[in-house]
PDB file of C-alpha atoms in Angstrom:
ATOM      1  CA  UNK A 153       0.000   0.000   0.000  1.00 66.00           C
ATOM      2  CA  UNK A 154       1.487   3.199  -1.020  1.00 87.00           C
ATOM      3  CA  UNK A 155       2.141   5.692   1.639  1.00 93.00           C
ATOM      4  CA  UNK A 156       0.012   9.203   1.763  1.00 94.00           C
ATOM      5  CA  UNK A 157       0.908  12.343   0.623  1.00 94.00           C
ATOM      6  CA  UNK A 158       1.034  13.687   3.967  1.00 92.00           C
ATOM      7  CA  UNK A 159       2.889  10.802   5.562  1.00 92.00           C
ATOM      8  CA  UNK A 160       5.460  11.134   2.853  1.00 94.00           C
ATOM      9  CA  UNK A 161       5.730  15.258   3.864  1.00 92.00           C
ATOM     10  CA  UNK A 162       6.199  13.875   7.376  1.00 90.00           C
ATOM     11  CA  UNK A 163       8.768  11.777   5.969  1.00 93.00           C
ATOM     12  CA  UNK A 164      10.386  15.058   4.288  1.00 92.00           C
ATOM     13  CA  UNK A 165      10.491  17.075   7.664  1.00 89.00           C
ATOM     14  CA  UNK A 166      12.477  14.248   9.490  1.00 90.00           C
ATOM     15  CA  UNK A 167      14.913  14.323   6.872  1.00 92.00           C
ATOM     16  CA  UNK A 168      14.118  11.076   5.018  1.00 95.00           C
ATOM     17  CA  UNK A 169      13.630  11.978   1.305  1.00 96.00           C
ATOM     18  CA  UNK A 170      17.145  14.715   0.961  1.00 94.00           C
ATOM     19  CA  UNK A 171      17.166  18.294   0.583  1.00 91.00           C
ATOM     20  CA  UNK A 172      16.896  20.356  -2.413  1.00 91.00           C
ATOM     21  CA  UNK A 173      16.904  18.836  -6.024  1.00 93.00           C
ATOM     22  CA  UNK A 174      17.879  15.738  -4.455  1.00 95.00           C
ATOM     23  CA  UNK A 175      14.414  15.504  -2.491  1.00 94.00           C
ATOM     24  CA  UNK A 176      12.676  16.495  -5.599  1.00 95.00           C
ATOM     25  CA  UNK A 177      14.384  13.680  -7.766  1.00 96.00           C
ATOM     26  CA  UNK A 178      13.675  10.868  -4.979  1.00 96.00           C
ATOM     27  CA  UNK A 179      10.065  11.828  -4.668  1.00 96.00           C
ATOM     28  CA  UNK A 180       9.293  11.869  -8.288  1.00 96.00           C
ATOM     29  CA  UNK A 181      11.286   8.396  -8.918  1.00 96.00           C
ATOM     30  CA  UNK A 182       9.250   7.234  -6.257  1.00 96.00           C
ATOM     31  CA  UNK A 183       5.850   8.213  -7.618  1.00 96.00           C
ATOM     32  CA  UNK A 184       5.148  11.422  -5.618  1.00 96.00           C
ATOM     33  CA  UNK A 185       4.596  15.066  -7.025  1.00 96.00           C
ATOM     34  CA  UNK A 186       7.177  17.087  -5.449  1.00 95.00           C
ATOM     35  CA  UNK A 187       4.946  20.656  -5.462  1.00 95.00           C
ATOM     36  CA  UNK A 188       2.163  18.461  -3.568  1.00 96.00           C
ATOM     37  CA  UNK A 189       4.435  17.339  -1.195  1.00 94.00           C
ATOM     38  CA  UNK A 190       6.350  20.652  -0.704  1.00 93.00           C
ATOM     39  CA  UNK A 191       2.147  22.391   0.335  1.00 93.00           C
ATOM     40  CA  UNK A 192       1.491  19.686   2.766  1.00 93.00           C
ATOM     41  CA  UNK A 193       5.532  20.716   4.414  1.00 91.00           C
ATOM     42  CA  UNK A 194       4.588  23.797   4.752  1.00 90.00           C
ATOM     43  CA  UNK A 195       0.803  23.472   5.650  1.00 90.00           C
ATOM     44  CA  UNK A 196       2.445  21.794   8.464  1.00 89.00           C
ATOM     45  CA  UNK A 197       4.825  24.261   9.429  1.00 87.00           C
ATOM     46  CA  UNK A 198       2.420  27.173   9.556  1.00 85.00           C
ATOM     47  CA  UNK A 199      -0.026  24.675  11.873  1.00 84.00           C
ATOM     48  CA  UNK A 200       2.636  24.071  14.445  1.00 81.00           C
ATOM     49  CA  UNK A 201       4.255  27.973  14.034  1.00 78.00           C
ATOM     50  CA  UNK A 202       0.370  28.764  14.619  1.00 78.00           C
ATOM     51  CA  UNK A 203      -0.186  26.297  17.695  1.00 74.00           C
ATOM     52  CA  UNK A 204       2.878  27.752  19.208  1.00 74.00           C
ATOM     53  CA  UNK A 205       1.957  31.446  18.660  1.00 75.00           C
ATOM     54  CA  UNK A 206      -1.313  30.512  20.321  1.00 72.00           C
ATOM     55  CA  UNK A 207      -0.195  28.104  23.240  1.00 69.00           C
ATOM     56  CA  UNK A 208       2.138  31.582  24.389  1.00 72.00           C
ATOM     57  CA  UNK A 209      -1.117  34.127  24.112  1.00 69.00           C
ATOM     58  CA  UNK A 210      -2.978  31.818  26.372  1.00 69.00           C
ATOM     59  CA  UNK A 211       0.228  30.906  28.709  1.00 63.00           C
ATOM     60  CA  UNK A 212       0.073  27.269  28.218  1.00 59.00           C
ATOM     61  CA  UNK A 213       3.267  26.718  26.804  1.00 52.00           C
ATOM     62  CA  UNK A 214       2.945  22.846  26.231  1.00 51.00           C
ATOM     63  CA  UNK A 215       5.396  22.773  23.273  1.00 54.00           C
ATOM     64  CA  UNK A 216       7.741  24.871  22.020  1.00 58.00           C
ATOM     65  CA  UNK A 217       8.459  24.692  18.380  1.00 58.00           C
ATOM     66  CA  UNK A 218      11.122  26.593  16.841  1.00 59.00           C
ATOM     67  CA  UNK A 219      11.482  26.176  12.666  1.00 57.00           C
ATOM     68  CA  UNK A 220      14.308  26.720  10.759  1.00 58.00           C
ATOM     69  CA  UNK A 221      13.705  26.787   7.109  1.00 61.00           C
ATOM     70  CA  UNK A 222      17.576  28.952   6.463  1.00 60.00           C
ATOM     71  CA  UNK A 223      18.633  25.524   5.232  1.00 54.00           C
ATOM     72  CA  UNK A 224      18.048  24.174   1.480  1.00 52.00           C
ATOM     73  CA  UNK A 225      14.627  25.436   2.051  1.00 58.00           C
ATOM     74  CA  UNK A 226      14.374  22.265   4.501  1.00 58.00           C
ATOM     75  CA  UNK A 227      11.986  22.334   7.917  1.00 56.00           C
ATOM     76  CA  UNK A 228      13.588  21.371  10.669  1.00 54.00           C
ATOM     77  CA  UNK A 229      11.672  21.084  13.531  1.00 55.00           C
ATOM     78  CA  UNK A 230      13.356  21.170  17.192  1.00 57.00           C
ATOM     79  CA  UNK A 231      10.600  20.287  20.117  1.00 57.00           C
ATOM     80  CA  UNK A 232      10.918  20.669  23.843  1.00 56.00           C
ATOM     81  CA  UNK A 233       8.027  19.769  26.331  1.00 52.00           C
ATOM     82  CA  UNK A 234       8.364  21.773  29.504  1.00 45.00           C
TER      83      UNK A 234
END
């Protein structure tokens, strides 16, 4: 059973699929649009920016979340529980 779009873009935030063209060459030889992918990455990223921006107006800071997308245009996501 081939794996979802959005477990593949999981996939891409961890690290598994490369950075750059290389990312974009191993998800097309594997079957996966690359642009599709790339929405749900960042779909992501603005949820969790978004859940952290509103866990700190309400002073429940469950989470923190910092993203860092300086590098190849990669998310890297760093998470703390306090």
């Amino acid at each position: 059973m081939a794996k979802s779009e959005r477990e593949i873009a999981v996939e891409v935030i961890c690290g598994k699929w490369g950075n750059g063209n290389e990312r974009v060459v191993n998800l097309v030889n594997a079957g996966y649009n690359p642009t599709s992918i790339q929405k749900i990455v960042n779909q992501i990223a603005h949820d969790m920016v978004e859940y952290e921006q509103a866990e700190k107006h309400y002073g429940k800071e469950i989470l923190e979340v910092n993203v860092d997308l300086s590098k190849y245009g990669a998310l890297v996501l760093n998470f703390s529980g306090v």
